[in-house]
Coordinates of C-alpha atoms and ligand atoms in Angstrom, one line a residue:
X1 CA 119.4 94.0 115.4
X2 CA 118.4 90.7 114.9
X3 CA 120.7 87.9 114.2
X4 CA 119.1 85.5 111.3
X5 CA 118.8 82.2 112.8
X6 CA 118.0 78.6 110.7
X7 CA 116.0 77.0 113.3
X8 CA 113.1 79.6 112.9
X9 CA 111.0 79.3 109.4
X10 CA 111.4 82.6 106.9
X11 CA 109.4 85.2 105.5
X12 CA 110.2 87.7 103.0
X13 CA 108.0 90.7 101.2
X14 CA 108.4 94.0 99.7
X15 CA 106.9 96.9 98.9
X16 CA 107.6 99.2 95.3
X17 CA 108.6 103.0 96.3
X18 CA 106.0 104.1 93.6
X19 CA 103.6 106.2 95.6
X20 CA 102.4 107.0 99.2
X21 CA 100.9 103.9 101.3
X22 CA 97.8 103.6 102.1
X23 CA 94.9 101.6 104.1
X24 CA 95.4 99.0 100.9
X25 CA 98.7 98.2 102.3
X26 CA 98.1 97.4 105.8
X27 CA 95.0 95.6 105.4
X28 CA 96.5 93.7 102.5
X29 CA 99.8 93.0 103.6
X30 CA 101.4 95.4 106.6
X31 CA 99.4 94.1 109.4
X32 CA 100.2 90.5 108.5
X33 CA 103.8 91.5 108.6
X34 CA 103.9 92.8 111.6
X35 CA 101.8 89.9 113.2
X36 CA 104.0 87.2 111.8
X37 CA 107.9 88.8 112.9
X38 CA 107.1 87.7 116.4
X39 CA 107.4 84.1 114.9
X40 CA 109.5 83.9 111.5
X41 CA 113.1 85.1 110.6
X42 CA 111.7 88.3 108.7
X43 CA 113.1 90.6 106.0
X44 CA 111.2 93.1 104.8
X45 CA 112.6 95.2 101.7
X46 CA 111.8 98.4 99.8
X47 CA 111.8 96.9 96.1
X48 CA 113.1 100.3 94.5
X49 CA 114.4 97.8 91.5
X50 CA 110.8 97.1 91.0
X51 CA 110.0 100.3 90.6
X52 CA 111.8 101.0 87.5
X53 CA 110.1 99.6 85.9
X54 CA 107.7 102.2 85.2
X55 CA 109.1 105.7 85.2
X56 CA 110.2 107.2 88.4
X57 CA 111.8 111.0 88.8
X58 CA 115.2 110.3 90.7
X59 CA 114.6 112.8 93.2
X60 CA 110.9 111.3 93.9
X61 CA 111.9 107.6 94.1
X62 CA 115.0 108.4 96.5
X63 CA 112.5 110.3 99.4
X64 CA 110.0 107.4 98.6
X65 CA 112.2 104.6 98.8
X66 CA 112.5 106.5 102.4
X67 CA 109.0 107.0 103.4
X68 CA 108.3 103.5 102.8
X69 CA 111.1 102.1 105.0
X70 CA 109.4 104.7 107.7
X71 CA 106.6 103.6 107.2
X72 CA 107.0 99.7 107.4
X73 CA 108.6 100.8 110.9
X74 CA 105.8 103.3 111.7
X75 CA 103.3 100.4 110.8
X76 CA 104.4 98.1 113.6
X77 CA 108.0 96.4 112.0
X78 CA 110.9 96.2 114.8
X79 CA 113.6 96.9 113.4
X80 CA 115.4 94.7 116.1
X81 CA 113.6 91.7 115.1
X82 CA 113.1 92.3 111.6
X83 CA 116.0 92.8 108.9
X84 CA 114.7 96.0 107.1
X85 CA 116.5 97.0 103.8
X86 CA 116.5 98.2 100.2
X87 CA 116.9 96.1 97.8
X88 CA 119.1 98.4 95.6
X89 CA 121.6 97.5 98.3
X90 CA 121.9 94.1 97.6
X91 CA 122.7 92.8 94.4
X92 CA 123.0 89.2 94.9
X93 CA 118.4 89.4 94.2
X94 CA 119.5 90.7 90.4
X95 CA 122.4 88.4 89.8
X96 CA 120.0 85.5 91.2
X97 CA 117.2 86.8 88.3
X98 CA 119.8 86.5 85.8
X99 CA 119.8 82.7 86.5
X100 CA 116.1 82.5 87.0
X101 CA 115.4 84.6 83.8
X102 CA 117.8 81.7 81.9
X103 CA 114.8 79.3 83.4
X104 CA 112.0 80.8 82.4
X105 CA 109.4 80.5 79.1
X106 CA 108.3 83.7 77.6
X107 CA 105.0 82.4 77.9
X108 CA 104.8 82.3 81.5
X109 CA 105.8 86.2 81.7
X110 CA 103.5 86.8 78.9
X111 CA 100.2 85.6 81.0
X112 CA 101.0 87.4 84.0
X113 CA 97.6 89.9 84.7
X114 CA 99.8 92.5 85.9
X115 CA 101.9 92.6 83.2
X116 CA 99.3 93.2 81.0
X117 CA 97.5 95.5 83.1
X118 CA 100.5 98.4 83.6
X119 CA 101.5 97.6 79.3
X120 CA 98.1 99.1 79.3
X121 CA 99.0 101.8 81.5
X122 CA 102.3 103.0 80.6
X123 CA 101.9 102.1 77.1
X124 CA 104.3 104.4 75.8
X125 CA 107.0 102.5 78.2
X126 CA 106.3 98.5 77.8
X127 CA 110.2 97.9 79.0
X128 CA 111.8 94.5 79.4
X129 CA 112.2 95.1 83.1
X130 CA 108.0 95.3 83.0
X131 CA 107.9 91.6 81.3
X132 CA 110.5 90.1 83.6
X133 CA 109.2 91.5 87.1
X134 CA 108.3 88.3 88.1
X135 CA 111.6 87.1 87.8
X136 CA 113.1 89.2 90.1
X137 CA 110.4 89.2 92.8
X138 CA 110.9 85.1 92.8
X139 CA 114.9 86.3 93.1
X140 CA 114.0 88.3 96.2
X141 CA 112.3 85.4 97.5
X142 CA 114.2 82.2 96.7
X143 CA 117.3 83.9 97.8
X144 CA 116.8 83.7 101.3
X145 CA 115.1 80.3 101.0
X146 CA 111.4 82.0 102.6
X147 CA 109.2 79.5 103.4
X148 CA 106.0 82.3 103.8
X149 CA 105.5 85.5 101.7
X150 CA 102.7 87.9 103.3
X151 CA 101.3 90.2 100.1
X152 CA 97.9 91.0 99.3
X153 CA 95.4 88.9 96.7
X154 CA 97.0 90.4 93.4
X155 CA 100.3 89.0 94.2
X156 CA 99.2 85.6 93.8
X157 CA 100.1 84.3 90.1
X158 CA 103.5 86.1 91.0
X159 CA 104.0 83.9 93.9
X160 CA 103.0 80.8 91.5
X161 CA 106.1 81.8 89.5
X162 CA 108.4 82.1 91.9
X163 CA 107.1 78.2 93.0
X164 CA 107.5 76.6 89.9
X165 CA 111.3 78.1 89.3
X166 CA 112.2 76.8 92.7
X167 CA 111.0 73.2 92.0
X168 CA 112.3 73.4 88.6
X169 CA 115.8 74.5 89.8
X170 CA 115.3 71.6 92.5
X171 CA 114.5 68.9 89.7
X172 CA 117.4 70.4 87.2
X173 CA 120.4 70.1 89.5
X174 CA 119.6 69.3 92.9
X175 CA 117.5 70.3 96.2
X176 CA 118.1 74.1 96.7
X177 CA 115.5 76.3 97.2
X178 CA 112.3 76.2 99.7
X179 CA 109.4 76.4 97.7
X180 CA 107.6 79.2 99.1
X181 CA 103.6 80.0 100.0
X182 CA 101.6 83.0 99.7
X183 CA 99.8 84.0 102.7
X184 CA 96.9 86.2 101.5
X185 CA 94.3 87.4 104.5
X186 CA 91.0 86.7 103.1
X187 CA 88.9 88.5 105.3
X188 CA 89.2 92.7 104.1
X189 CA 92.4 91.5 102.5
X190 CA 91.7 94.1 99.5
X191 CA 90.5 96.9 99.6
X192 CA 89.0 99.0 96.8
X193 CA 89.1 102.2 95.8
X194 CA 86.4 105.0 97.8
X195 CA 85.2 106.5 94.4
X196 CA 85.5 103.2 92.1
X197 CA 84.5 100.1 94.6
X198 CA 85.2 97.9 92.1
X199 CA 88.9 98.6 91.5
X200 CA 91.4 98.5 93.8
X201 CA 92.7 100.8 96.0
X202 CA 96.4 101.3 94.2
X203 CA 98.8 103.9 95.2
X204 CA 99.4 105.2 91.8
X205 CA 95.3 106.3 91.3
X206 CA 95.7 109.7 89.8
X207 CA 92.5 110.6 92.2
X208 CA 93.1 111.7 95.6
X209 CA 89.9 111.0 96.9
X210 CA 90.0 107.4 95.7
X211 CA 92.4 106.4 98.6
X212 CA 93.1 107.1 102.1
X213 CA 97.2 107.4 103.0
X214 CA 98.3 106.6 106.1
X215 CA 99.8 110.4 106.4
X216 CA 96.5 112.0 105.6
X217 CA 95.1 113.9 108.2
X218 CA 91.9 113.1 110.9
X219 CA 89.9 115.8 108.6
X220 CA 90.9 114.5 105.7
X221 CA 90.2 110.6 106.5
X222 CA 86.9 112.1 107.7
X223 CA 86.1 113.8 104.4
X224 CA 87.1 110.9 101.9
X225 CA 85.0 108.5 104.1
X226 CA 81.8 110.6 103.6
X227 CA 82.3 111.1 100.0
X228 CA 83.1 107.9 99.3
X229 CA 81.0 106.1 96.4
X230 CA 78.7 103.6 98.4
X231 CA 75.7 101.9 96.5
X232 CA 71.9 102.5 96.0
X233 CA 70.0 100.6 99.3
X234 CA 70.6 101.3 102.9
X235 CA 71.1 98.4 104.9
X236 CA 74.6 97.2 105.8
X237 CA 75.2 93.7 104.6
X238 CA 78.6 92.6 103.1
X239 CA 78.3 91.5 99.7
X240 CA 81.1 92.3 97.3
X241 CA 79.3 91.5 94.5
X242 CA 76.0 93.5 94.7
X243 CA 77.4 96.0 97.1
X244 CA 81.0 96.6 97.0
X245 CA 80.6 99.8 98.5
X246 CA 79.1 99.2 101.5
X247 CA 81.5 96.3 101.5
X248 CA 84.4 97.9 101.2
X249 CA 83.8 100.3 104.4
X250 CA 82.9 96.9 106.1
X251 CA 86.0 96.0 105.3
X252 CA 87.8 99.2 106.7
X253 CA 85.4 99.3 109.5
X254 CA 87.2 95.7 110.2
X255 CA 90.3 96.8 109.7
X256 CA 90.2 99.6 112.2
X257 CA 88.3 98.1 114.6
X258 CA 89.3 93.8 114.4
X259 CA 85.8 93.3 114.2
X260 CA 84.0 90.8 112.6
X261 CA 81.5 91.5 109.3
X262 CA 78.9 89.4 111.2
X263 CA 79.5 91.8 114.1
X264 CA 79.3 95.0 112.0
X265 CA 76.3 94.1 110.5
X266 CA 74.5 93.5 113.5
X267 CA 75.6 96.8 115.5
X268 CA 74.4 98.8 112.3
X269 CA 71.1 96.9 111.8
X270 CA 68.1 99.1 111.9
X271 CA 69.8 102.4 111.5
X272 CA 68.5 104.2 108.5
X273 CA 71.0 105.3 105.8
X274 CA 75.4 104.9 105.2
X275 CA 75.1 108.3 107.0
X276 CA 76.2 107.0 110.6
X277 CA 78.1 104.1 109.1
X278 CA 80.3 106.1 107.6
X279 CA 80.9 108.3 110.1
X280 CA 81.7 105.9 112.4
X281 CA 84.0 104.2 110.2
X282 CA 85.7 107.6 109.3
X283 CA 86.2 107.9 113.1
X284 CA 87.8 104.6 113.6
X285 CA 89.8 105.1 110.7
X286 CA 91.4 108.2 112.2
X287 CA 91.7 106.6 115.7
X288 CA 93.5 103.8 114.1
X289 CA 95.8 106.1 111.7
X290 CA 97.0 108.4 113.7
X291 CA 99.4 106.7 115.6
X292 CA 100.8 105.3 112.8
X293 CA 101.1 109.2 110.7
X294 CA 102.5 110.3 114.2
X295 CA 105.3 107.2 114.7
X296 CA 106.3 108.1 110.8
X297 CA 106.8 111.3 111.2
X298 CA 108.9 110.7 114.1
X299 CA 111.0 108.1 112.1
X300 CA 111.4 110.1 109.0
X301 CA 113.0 113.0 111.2
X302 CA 115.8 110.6 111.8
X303 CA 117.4 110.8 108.5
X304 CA 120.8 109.2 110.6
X305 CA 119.0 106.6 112.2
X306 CA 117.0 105.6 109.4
X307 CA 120.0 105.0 107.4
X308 CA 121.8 103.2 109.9
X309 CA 118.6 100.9 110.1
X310 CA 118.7 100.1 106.3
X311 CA 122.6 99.6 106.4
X312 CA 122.6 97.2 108.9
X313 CA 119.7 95.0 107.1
X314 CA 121.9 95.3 104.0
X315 CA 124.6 94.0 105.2
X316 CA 122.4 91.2 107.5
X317 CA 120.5 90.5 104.4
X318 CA 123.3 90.1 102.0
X319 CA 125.7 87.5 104.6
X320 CA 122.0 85.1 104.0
X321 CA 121.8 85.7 99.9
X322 CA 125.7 85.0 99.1
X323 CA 125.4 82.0 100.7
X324 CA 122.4 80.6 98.4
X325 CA 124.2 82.6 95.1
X326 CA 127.4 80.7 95.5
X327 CA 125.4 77.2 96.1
X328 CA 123.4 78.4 92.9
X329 CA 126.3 79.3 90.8
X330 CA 128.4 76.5 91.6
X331 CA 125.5 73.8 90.4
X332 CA 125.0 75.5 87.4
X333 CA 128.5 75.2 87.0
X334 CA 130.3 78.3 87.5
X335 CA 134.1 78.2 88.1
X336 CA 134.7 79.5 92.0
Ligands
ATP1 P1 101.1 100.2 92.2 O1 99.7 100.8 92.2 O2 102.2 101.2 92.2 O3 101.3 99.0 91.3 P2 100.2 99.0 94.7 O4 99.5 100.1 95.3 O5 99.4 97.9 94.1 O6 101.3 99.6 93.6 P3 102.3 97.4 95.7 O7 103.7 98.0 96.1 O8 102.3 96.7 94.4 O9 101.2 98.5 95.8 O10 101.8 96.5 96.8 C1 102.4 96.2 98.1 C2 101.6 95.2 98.8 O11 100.3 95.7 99.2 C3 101.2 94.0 98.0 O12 101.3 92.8 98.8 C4 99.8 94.2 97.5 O13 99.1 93.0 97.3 C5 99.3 95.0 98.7 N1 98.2 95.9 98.4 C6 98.3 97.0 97.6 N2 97.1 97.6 97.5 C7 96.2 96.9 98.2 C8 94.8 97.0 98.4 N3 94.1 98.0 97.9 N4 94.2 96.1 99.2 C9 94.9 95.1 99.7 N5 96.3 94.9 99.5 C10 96.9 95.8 98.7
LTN2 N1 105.5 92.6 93.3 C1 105.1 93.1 94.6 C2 106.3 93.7 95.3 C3 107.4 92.7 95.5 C4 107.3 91.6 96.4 C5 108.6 91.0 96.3 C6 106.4 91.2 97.3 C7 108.6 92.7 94.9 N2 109.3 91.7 95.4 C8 108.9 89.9 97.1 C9 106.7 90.0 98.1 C10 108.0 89.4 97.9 C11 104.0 94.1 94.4 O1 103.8 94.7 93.3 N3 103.3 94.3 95.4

């Protein structure tokens, strides 16, 4: 297990136990993770807290908060460099909101996109916890002082919240917290969903077909590939805009393969219909998925060893965030 050290810079990201993970995650987020650990302190948390928020079946969020510490592991994340947990397991991220949520406007939860977009969808549930989110995803982060947090394009306006309460608890009382950065891949960062190409690909899509999960099968990658929604035209040329379809296998094709759009347009120039596009990205999709279904599979058999995994982040995890609560609650005047 990893010891924490200071001399290396941090990163920190999570992922919500709301549904199965899919190509989305990797390309958005899970493949930058596992690149950067080789040179940051990394923690990587399963943000069940998050999840709450809308509402989860006990039974459902307990085998998914699993699953997705399996998967972060099956996905490439070393468990020996990287402090894995749940953030359930430590509390110090809520009772560091608390503070934050005393620092922060109405307003500036009010504009968040996201917020507005799940009021819409789980309208009969528009909870507190929904509005003030953002509050605890900047606790998760400022509490270990991260310097880089690795999350897909949608995060964004999150991450510009959790920056402004670090400077403004820096300008109130006095230096404390890094002011962290997003780092977004830009190139097949998002992908969108195979029957929609316009909307993303989101693990709570009620359509099966609209996503491909990293524990689908080879036949059933194959199949959502070739029905996927592409666009009227043949050629393939990358333009999210006028042809998000096409674009969006370019952007798995990349993903699978690490090659470039410049690349995939030339080896497909001149062939005549998505036909043997899509099978060839279907194919590289499976080739590139499978060890990852098979590694997860292995992982979540270890119901001992998994656990000892997310213990031992806790408790690595926790020894960090005390140290910044105590600094926070002492310049904001707590008695000791
Ligand atoms: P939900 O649909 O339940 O709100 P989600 O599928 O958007 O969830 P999150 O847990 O919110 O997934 O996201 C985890 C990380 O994966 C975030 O960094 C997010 O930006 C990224 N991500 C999710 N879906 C995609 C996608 N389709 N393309 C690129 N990145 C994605
Ligand atoms: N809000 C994020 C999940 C999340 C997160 C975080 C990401 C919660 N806390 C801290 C990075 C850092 C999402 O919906 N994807």
């Amino acid at each position: 297990m990893s010891e924490l050290s200071t001399d290396r810079k941090t990163i920190l990201s999570g992922m919500q136990p709301s549904g199965e993970l899919g190509i989305g995650h990797v390309a958005g987020a899970l493949r930058n993770w596992v690149k950067l650990q080789n040179e940051y302190d990394s923690l990587f948390c399963v943000v069940d807290q998050h999840a709450i928020t809308v509402r989860q079946e006990p039974a459902k969020l307990r085998k998914r908060t699993l699953d997705i510490a399996a998967m972060y592991i099956a996905a490439g994340i070393d468990p020996e460099q990287s402090v894995v947990f749940v953030q359930s397991h430590v509390p110090e991220h809520v009772q560091l909101a608390w503070v934050l949520t005393c620092m922060t406007g109405m307003g500036e939860c009010a504009r968040m996109t996201q917020f507005k977009d799940k009021s819409e969808s789980n309208a009969d549930n528009i909870n507190v916890g929904l509005f003030t989110y953002p509050i605890l995803m900047a606790a998760d982060i400022l509490v270990y002082n991260a310097d880089l947090v690795p999350v897909g394009q949608d995060q964004k306006q999150h991450l510009e919240l959790a920056r402004n309460l670090a400077e403004r608890f820096n300008h109130h009382y006095s230096q404390t917290f890094t002011v962290p950065e997003p780092y977004i891949p830009e190139v097949g960062g998002k992908i969108m969903s195979l029957q929609e190409p316009t909307k993303k690909m989101s693990k709570s899509d009620p359509n099966q077909n609209a996503s491909i999960w990293l524990i689908d099968t080879d036949d059933q990658i194959r199949n959502k590939i070739k029905r996927a929604v592409t666009d009227s035209g043949s050629d393939i040329v990358y333009n999210e805009e006028l042809r998000p379809g096409v674009s969006n296998m370019m952007s798995l094709y990349h993903i699978a393969t690490g090659k470039s759009f410049a690349d995939i347009e030339q080896e497909f120039a001149g062939t005549s219909g998505y036909a043997p596009f899509k099978e060839a990205v279907g194919e590289a999709l499976v080739g590139y998925i499978r060890p990852i279904r098979e590694r997860f599979l292995e992982v979540r058999a270890d119901k001992d060893g998994l656990d000892k995994i997310l213990h031992a982040g806790a408790e690595q995890a926790r020894a960090r965030a005390r140290k910044t609560l105590r600094k926070v609650h002492k310049k904001i005047g707590f008695v000791e």
